[in-house]
Every structure is written in structure tokens, then in C-alpha cells.
Short mmCIF file of C-alpha atoms and ligand atoms in Angstrom, two decimals:
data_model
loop_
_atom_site.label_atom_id
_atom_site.label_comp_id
_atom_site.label_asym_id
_atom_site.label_seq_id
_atom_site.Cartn_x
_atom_site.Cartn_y
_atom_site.Cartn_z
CA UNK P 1134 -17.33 0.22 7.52
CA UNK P 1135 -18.34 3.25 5.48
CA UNK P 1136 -16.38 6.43 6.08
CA UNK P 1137 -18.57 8.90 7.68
CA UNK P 1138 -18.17 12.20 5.47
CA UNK P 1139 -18.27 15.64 6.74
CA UNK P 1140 -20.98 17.06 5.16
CA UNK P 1141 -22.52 15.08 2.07
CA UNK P 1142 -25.71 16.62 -0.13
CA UNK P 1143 -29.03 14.95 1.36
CA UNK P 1144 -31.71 14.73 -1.02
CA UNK P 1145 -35.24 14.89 -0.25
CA UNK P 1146 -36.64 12.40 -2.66
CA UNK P 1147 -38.75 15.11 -4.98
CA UNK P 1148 -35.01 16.38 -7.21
CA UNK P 1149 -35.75 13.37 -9.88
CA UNK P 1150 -39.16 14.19 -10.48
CA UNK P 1151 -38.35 17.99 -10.69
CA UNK P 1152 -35.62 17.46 -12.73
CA UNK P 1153 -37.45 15.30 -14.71
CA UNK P 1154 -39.93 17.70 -15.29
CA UNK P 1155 -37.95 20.39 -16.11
CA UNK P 1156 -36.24 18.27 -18.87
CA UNK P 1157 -39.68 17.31 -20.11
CA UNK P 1158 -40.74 20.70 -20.75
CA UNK P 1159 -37.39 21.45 -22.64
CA UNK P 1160 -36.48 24.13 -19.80
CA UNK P 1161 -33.09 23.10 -19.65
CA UNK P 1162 -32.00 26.47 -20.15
CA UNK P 1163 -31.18 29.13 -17.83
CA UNK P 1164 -34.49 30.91 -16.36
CA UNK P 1165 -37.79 29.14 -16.68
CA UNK P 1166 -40.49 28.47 -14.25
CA UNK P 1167 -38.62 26.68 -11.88
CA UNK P 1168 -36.03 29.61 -10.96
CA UNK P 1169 -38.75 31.54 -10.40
CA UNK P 1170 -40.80 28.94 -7.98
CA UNK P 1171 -37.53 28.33 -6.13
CA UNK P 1172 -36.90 32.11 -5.71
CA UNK P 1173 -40.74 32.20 -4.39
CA UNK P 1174 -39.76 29.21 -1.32
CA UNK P 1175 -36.59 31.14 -0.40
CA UNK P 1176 -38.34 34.38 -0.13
CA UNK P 1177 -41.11 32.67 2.04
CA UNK P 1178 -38.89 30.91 4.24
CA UNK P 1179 -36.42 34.46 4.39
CA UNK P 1180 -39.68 36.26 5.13
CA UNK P 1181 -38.08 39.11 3.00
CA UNK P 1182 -39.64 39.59 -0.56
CA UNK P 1183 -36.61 40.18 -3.17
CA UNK P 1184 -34.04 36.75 -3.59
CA UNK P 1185 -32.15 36.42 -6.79
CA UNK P 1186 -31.15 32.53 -7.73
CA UNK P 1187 -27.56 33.15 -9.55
CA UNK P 1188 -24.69 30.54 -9.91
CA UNK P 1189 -22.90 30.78 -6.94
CA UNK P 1190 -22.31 31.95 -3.68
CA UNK P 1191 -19.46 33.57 -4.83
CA UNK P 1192 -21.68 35.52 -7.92
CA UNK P 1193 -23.65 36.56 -5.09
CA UNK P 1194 -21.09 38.12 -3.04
CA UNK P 1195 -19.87 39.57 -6.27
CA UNK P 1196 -23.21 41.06 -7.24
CA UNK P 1197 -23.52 42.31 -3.85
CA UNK P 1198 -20.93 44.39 -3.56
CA UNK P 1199 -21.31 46.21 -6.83
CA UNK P 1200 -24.79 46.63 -5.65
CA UNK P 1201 -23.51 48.58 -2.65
CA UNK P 1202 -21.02 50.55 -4.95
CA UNK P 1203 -18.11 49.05 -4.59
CA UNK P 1204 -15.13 50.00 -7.61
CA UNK P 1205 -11.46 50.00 -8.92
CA UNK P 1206 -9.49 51.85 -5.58
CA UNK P 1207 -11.87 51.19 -3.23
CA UNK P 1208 -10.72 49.93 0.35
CA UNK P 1209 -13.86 46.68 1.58
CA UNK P 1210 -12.79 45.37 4.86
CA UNK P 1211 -13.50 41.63 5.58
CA UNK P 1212 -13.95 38.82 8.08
CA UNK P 1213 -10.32 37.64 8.30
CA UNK P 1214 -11.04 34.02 9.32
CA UNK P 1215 -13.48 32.71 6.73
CA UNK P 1216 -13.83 30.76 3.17
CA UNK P 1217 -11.37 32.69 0.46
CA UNK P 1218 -14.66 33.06 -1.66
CA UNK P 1219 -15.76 35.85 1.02
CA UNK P 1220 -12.99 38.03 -0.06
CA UNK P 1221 -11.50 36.96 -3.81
CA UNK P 1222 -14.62 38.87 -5.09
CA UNK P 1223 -12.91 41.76 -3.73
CA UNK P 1224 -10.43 41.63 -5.70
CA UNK P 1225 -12.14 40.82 -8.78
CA UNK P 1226 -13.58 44.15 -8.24
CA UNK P 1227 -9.93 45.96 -8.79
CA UNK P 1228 -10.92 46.91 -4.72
CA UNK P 1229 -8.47 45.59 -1.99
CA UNK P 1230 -9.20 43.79 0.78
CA UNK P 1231 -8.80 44.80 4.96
CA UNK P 1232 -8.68 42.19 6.79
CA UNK P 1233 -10.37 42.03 10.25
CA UNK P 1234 -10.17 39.72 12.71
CA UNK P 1235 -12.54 37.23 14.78
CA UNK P 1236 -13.97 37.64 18.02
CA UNK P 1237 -13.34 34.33 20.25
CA UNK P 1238 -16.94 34.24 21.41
CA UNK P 1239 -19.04 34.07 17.71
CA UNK P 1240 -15.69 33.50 15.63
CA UNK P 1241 -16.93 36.04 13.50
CA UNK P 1242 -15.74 39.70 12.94
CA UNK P 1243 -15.18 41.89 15.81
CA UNK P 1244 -16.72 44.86 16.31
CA UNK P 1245 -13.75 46.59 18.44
CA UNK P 1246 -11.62 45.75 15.53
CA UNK P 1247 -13.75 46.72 12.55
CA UNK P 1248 -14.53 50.35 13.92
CA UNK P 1249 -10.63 50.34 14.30
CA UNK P 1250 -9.63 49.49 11.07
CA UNK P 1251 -12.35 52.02 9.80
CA UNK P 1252 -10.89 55.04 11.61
CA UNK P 1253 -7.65 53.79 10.96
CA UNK P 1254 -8.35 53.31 7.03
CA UNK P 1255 -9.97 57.05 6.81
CA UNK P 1256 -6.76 58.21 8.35
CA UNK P 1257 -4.36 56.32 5.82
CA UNK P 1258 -5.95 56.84 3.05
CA UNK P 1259 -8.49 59.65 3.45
CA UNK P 1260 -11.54 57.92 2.86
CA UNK P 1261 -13.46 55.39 4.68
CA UNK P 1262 -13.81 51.74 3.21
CA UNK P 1263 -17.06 51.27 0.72
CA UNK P 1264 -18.29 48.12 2.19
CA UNK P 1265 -18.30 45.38 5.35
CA UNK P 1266 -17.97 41.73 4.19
CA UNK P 1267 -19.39 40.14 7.37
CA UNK P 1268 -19.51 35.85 7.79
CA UNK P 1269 -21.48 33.98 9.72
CA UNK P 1270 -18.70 31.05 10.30
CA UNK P 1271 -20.21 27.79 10.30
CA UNK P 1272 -23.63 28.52 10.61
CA UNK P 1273 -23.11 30.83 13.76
CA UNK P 1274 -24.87 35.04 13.51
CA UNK P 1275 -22.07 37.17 13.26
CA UNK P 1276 -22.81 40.21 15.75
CA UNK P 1277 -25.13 42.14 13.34
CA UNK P 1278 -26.41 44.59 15.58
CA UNK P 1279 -23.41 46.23 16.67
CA UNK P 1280 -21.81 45.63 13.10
CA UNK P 1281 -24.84 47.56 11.58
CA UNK P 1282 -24.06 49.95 14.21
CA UNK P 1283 -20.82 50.84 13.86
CA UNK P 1284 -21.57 50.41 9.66
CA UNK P 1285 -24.17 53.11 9.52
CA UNK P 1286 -22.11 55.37 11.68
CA UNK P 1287 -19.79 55.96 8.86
CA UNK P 1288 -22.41 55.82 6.31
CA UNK P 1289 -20.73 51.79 5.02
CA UNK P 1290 -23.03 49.32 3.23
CA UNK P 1291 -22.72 45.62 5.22
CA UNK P 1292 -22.71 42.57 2.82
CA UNK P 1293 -23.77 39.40 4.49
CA UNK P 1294 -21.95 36.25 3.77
CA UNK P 1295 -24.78 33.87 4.71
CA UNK P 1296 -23.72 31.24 2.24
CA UNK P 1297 -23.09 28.62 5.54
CA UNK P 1298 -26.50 30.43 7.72
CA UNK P 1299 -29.35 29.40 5.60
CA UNK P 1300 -31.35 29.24 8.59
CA UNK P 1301 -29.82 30.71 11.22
CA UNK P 1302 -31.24 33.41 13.08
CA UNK P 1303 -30.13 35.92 15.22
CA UNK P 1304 -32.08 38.18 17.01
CA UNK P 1305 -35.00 36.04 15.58
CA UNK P 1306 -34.49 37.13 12.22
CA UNK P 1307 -32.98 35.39 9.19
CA UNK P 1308 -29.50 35.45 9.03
CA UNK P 1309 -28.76 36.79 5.32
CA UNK P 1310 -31.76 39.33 5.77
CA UNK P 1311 -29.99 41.60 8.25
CA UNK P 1312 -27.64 43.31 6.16
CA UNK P 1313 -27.30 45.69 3.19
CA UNK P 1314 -27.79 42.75 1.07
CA UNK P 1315 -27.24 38.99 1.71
CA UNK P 1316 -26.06 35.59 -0.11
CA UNK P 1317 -26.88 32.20 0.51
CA UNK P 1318 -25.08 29.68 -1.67
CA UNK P 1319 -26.06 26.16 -2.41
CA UNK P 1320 -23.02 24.36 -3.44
CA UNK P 1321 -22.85 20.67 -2.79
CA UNK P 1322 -21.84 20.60 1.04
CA UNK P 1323 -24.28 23.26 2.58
CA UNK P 1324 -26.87 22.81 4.29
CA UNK P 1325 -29.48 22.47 1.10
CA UNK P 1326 -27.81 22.29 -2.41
CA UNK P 1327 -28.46 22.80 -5.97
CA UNK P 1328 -25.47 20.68 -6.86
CA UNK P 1329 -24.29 24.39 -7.35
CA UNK P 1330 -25.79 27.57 -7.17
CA UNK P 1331 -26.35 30.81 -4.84
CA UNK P 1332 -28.87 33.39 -4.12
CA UNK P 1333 -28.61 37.20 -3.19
CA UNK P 1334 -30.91 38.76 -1.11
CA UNK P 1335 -31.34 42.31 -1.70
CA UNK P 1336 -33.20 45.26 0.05
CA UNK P 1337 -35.61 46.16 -1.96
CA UNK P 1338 -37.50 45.73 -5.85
CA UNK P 1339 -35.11 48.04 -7.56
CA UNK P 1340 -32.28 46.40 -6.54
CA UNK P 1341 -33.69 42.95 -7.35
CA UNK P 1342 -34.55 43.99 -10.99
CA UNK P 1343 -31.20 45.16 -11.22
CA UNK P 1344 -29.27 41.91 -9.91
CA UNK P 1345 -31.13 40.26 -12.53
CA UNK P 1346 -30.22 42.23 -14.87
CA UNK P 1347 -26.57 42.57 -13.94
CA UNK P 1348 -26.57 38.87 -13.89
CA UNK P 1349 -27.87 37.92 -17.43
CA UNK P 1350 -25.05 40.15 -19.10
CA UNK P 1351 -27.01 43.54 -18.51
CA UNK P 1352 -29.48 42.85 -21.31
CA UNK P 1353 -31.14 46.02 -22.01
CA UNK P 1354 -34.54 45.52 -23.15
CA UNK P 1355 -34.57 45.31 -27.09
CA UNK P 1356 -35.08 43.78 -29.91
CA UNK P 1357 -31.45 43.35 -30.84
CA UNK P 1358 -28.37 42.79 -28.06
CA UNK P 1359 -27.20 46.45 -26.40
CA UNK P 1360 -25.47 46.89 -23.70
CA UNK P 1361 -24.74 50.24 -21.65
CA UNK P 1362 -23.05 48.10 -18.61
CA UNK P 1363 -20.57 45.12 -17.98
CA UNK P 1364 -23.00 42.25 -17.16
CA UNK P 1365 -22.44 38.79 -16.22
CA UNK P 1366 -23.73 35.33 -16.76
CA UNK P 1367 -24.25 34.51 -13.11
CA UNK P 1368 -28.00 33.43 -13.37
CA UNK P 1369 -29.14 29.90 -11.43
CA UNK P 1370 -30.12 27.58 -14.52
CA UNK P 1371 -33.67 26.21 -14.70
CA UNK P 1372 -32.55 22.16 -13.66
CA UNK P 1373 -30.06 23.58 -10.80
CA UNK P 1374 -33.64 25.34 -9.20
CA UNK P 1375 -35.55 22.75 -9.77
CA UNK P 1376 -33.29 20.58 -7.60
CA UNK P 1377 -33.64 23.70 -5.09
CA UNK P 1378 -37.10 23.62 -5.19
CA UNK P 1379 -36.94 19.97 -3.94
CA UNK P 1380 -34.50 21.05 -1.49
CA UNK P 1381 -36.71 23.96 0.08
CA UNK P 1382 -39.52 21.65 0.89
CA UNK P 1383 -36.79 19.60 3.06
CA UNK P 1384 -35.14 22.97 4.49
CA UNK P 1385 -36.55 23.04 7.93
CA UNK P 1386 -36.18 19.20 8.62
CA UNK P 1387 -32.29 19.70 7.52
CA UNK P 1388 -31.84 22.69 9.93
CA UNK P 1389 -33.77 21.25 13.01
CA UNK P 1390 -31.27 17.93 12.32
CA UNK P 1391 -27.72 19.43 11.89
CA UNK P 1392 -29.09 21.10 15.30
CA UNK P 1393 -29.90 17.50 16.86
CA UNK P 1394 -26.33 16.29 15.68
CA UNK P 1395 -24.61 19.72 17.60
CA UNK P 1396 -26.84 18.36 20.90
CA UNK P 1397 -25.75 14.98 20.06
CA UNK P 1398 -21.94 15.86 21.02
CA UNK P 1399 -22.82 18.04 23.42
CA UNK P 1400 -23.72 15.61 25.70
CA UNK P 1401 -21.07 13.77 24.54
CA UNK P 1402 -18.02 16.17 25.39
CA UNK P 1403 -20.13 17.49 28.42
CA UNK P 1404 -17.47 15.34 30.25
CA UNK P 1405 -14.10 15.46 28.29
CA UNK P 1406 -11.77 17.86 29.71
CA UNK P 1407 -9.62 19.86 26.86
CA UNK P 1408 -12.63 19.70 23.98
CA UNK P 1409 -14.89 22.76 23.99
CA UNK P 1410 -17.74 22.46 21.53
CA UNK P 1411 -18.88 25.57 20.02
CA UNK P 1412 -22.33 27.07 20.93
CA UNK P 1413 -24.58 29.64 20.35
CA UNK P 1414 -22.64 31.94 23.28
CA UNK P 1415 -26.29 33.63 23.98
CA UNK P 1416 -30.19 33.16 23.62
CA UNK P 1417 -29.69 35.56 20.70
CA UNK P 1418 -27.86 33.30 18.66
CA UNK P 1419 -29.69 30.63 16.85
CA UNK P 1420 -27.31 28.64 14.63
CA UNK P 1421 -28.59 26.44 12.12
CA UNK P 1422 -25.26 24.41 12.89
CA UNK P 1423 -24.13 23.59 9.63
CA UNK P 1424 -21.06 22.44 11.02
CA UNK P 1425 -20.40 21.27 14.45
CA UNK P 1426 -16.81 22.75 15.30
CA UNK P 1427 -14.66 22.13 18.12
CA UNK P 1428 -11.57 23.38 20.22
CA UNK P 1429 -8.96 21.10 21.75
CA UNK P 1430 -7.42 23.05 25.05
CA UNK P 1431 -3.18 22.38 24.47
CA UNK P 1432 -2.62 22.27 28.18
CA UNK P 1433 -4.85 18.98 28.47
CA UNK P 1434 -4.87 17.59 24.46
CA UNK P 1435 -1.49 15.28 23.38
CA UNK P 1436 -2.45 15.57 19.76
CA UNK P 1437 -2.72 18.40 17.91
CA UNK P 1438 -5.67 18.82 15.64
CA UNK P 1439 -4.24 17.91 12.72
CA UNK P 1440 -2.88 14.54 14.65
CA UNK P 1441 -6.64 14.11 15.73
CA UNK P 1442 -7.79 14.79 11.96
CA UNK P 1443 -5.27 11.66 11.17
CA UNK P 1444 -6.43 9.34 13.98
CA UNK P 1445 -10.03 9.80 13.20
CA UNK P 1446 -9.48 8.91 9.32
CA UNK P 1447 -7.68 6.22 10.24
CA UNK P 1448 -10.87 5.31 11.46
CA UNK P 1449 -13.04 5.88 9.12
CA UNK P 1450 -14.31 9.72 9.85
CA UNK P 1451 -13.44 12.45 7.97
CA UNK P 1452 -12.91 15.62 9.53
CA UNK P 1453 -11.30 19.37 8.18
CA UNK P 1454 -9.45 22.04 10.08
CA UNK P 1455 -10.95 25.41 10.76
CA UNK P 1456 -11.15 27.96 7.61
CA UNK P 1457 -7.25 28.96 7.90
CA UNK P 1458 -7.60 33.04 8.25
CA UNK P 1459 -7.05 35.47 5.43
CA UNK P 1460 -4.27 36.70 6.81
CA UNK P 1461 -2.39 34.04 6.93
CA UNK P 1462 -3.16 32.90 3.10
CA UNK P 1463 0.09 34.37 0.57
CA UNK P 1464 -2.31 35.80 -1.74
CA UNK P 1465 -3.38 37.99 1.21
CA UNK P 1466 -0.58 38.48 2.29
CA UNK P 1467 0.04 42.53 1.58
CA UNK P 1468 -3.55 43.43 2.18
CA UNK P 1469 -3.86 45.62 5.60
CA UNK P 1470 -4.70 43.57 9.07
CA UNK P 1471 -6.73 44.59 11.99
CA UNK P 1472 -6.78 42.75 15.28
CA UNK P 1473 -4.91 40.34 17.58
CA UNK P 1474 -4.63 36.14 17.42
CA UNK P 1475 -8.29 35.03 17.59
CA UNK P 1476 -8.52 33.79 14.31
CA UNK P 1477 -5.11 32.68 14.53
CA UNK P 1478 -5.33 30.81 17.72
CA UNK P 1479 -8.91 29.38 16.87
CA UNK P 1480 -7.44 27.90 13.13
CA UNK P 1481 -4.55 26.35 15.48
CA UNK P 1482 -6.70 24.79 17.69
CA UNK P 1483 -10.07 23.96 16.14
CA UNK P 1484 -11.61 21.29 14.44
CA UNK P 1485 -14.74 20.43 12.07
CA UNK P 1486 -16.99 17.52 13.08
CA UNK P 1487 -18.92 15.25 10.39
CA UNK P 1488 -22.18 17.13 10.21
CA UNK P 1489 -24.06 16.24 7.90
CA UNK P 1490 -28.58 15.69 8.00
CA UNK P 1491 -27.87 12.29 6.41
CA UNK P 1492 -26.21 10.84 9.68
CA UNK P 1493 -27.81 8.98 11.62
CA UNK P 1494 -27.28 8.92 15.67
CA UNK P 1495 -25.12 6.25 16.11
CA UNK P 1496 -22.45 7.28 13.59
CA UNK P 1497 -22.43 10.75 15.02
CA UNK P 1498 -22.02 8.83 18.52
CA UNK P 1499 -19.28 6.66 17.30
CA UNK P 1500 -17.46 10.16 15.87
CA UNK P 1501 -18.06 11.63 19.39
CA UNK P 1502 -16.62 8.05 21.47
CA UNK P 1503 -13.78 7.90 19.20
CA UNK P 1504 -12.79 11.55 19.73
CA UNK P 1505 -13.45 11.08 23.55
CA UNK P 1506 -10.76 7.61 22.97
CA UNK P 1507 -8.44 10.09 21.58
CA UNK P 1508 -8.29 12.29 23.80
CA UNK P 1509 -7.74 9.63 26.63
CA UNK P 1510 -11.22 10.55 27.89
CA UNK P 1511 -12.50 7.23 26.15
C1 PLP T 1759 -19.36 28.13 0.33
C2 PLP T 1759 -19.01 29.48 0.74
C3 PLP T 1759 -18.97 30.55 -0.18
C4 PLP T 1759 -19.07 30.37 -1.67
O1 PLP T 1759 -20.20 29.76 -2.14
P1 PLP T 1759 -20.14 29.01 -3.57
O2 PLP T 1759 -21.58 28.69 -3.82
O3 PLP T 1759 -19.30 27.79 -3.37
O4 PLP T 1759 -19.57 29.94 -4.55
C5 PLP T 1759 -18.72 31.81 0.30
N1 PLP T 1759 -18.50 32.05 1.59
C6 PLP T 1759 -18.50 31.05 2.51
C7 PLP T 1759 -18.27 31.41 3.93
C8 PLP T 1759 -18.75 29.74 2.11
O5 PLP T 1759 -18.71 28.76 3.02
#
């Protein structure tokens, strides 16, 4: 029996031809027609008109928060419980991290918290923090309203992580389109992929000409190289779009699946005392469900989730704890914390699900029967 992976890429049978193609026309550098054609489907599908293709999520988050002015000194708090590429950008900037915690309802950054550690920041240190990291955990809207909120109140740009919401709305609008700017990243387990890759969507046409230009090493237009800025070479390369451009036309059927797979163990663990399967917690929420997480309750549970991780290998399914929080990483270790045990208490009891478009009904099923076994609900 074949081990039934977490989330595995899931082509849509058009990469080979575009790939092809773009080889054939010698294209296999960075830019060429097919960056801009893939930048074209994202924007259509964002509804929002100005998406950069760079190299990686991470570039994008990068990009993003020099776009919103972040330097050297600068305080830019962050979702806590998330992927370290959320907040190692950061740091690349010479900026320092605050760490905020989750909320147990979304996972995702808490309001309460955030406005605290912004008044409590501006009273440390005399200024407020330049910028709001905020995730959307596993394919689930962070609270963007209220965020926004409590971000325009003290005048603080809000960076999007989107990189696991391609697809996800909330409020009926595109996750990744609701903040200051937004990245989407296409690495090799989300929900589409460009074997590698990212995109950053920005607010408007200015900005957009100037993520470009930031991300082909700030190129000023001349005949000979000059430079007036620090650029970067974080552009999406011609073959790694035209795999994306494969992707897009498969988009929609990959988001409306991952969503049949979350329904698939809901009915599932409707039943099983001690597993709690996370869901969008109102009709605002619309989670493209990139992964299907769950919570085993310690009162009712024997095995911890790492035990369960074990037993389901054992038997052929591969599963992952939650992102373990920021907070509790070493490197992160001296940057400033805001909030309670949320995060803490969901990364001790959670658990991520195989996932991925490719499976088919049965094997998610079998993952759901053989949880359900070991958890003596069986
Ligand atoms: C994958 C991921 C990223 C980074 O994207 P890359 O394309 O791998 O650089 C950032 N944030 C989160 C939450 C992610 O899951």
C-alpha cells in the first residue's frame, strides 16, 4: 500500500506542454511572456489588478514589508504561531520581531493581543511598530476586519501572509487582497505550485512597478547597469510561470476539492468524542482548506499527537504537527511576546491531516477510520 502523503503537487496535465513551449522559444530565462500571462490569471482570479510573480513566498513577504517602509530599528509585530518564513524576513530587514499570539477560534492573530502589544510597544520604546505580519494558518481568514481596524488606528501598514489562502475568502473577498499588500507563494506543497515561486499583491500601479523593480536588482532604466537602491533577484523565472499558468487553469477545481476532503472528515469525526476538526467558526470565513487540521481533547485521547503521528505512519499516512509557535523557536527566543497559551496549547494538541487534491475518497476515508481506530472510537 502506498503511503498517503500530506500534501503532494497535483498537476493539471497542461505544465509539459507549457514548459515545453517555453523551452522552445528559448525563454528559459527569467521574465518572458509566460510571467506575464501567469501574473494576468492571478490577477483575474484575485479580482485585484497589480500581482508580482517573484521567487518565493518568502521574497514576497520580504518585498512587502520594505514596500510598507519597514528598516534597520524598526519594531514589526507578527502572528506568533505560524511558518518561520512569516517572520525571518523580519529580521533580514535589521527590524525585530513582536510576537503575538493566536486566537483559539481562527488560530490566527488576536486582535485583543495585537492592540496590546501596540500600546505596549509605543510605551517601551516610544514609537509604534511599522508593520502587522498577519497569517491566515492553514488556509483559514485571519480576522481582517478588526486587524485593519485596530492597524489604521495607529496609522500601521498590515502585510498579509496568504502564502497557505490562495483562495480563501473572508468576508467574500480574496484572502491576500485585504491587506496593505499580500503574498501568495507556490512552493511545492500549496495548494497550486510552481515547483517554487511566490507572488505579491500590492495596492496599487506604483507600487507594482516598483516591486518589479526592487526585485530585478533595482535596474534603473539605462543603457549601462546603475543602481541608486539595493535590489534583489527575487523575480519568478519564465519555466516556473509557465508551470503556474497550467496550474491557474486547475485553481478552482483544487480549492472546491481540498474543501470536499475537510467535509469528508467531518462526517467522519462527527461522532468521535476527543477529535475536534477545525472549521470555518462563522459564515464569514471561507477557507480554501489547504490543510485539514485537527485537535485531540487530553481528557478523552490516550495518545498524544505525536503518538497518533507514529501510529498513523505505521500505517502508511503521513501526518505533521501544528506550525510550533514563534515563541517557542530559540532563534526567537529574546524577541518581545504578547498573549496567553493559545498557540501554545493548540501546537500541543493539534494535528495536520493528509490533504492533498490528488486523494481520492477512499484514502481520505481510510485516514479518517484509522484515526477513529486510534482513538478507540474505531
Ligand atoms: C510556505 C509558507 C511561506 C513561504 O513560502 P515559500 O514560497 O516557501 O517561500 C510563508 N508563510 C507561510 C505561512 C507558509 O506556509
Amino acid at each position: 500500500m502506498e503511503t498517503i502523503k500530506l500534501s503532494v503537487p497535483h498537476l493539471g496535465g497542461l505544465e509539459k506542454t507549457y514548459v515545453d513551449e517555453a523551452v522552445e522559444s528559448t525563454w528559459i530565462v527569467p521574465l518572458g511572456p509566460f510571467v506575464d500571462r501567469f501574473e494576468e490569471r492571478l490577477e483575474e482570479y484575485l479580482d485585484t489588478p497589480n500581482v508580482v510573480a517573484l521567487s518565493a513566498g518568502t521574497a514576497a513577504i520580504h518585498l512587502g514589508l520594505i514596500m510598507a517602509g519597514v528598516t534597520a530599528g524598526d519594531e514589526v509585530i507578527c502572528q506568533s504561531m505560524t511558518f518561520s518564513a512569516s517572520c525571518n524576513p523580519i529580521v533580514y530587514l535589521g527590524a525585530q520581531p513582536v510576537l503575538v499570539d493566536s486566537e483559539c477560534d481562527t488560530w490566527n492573530i488576536s486582535p485583543h493581543y495585537l492592540e496590546e502589544a501596540i500600546l505596549d510597544r509605543k510605551k517601551k520604546t516610544g514609537r509604534f511598530p511599522k508593520a502587522i505580519v498577519a497569517v491566515h494558518l492553514y488556509g483559514m481568514p485571519a480576522k481582517m476586519q478588526e486587524i485593519s481596524a485596530i492597524a489604521s488606528k495607529y496609522g500601521i501598514r498590515v502585510i498579509e501572509d496568504a502564502a497557505e489562502a490562495l483562495g480563501s475568502k473572508y468576508m467574500g473577498k480574496m484572502c491576500g487582497t485585504l491587506g496593505s499588500y499580500g503574498a501568495l507563494s507556490f512552493n511545492g506543497n500549496k495548494i497550486i505550485t510552481t515547483s517554487g515561486g511566490g507572488a505579491l499583491i500590492c495596492p496599487d500601479e506604483d507600487a507594482d512597478r516598483k516591486v518589479k523593480f526592487l526585485s530585478t536588482q533595482a535596474r534603473e532604466n539605462r543603457p549601462y547597469y546603475y543602481h541608486t537602491t539595493i535590489g534583489y533577484n527575487y523575480r519568478l523565472s519564465n519555466v516556473s510561470a509557465a508551470i503556474g499558468c497550467a496550474q491557474m487553469e486547475v485553481l478552482p477545481d483544487r480549492v472546491a476539492r481540498r474543501k470536499e476532503i475537510h467535509h469528508i472528515y467531518e462526517k467522519a469525526f462527527a461522532n468521535t468524542a476527543g477529535i475536534s476538526l477545525h472549521t470555518n467558526p462563522s459564515a464569514e470565513f471561507d477557507s480554501n482548506f489547504w490543510l485539514s487540521t485537527i485537535l485531540l481533547d487530553k481528557s478523552i485521547v490516550q495518545r498524544t499527537p505525536d503518538e497518533l503521528r507514529v501510529f498513523l505512519l505505521e500505517r502508511g499516512i503521513e501526518t505533521r504537527l501544528l506550525w510550533r509557535p514563534m515563541h517557542m523557536q530559540p532563534v526567537f527566543y529574546n524577541a518581545p511576546y504578547y498573549g496567553e497559551n493559545c498557540s501554545e496549547s493548540l501546537f500541543e494538541n493539534g494535528l495536520c491531516l493528509p490533504s492533498g487534491s490528488i486523494l481520492t475518497d477512499e484514502e481520505v476515508r481510510r485516514v479518517a477510520e484509522t484515526i477513529n481506530e486510534a482513538v478507540g472510537a474505531g
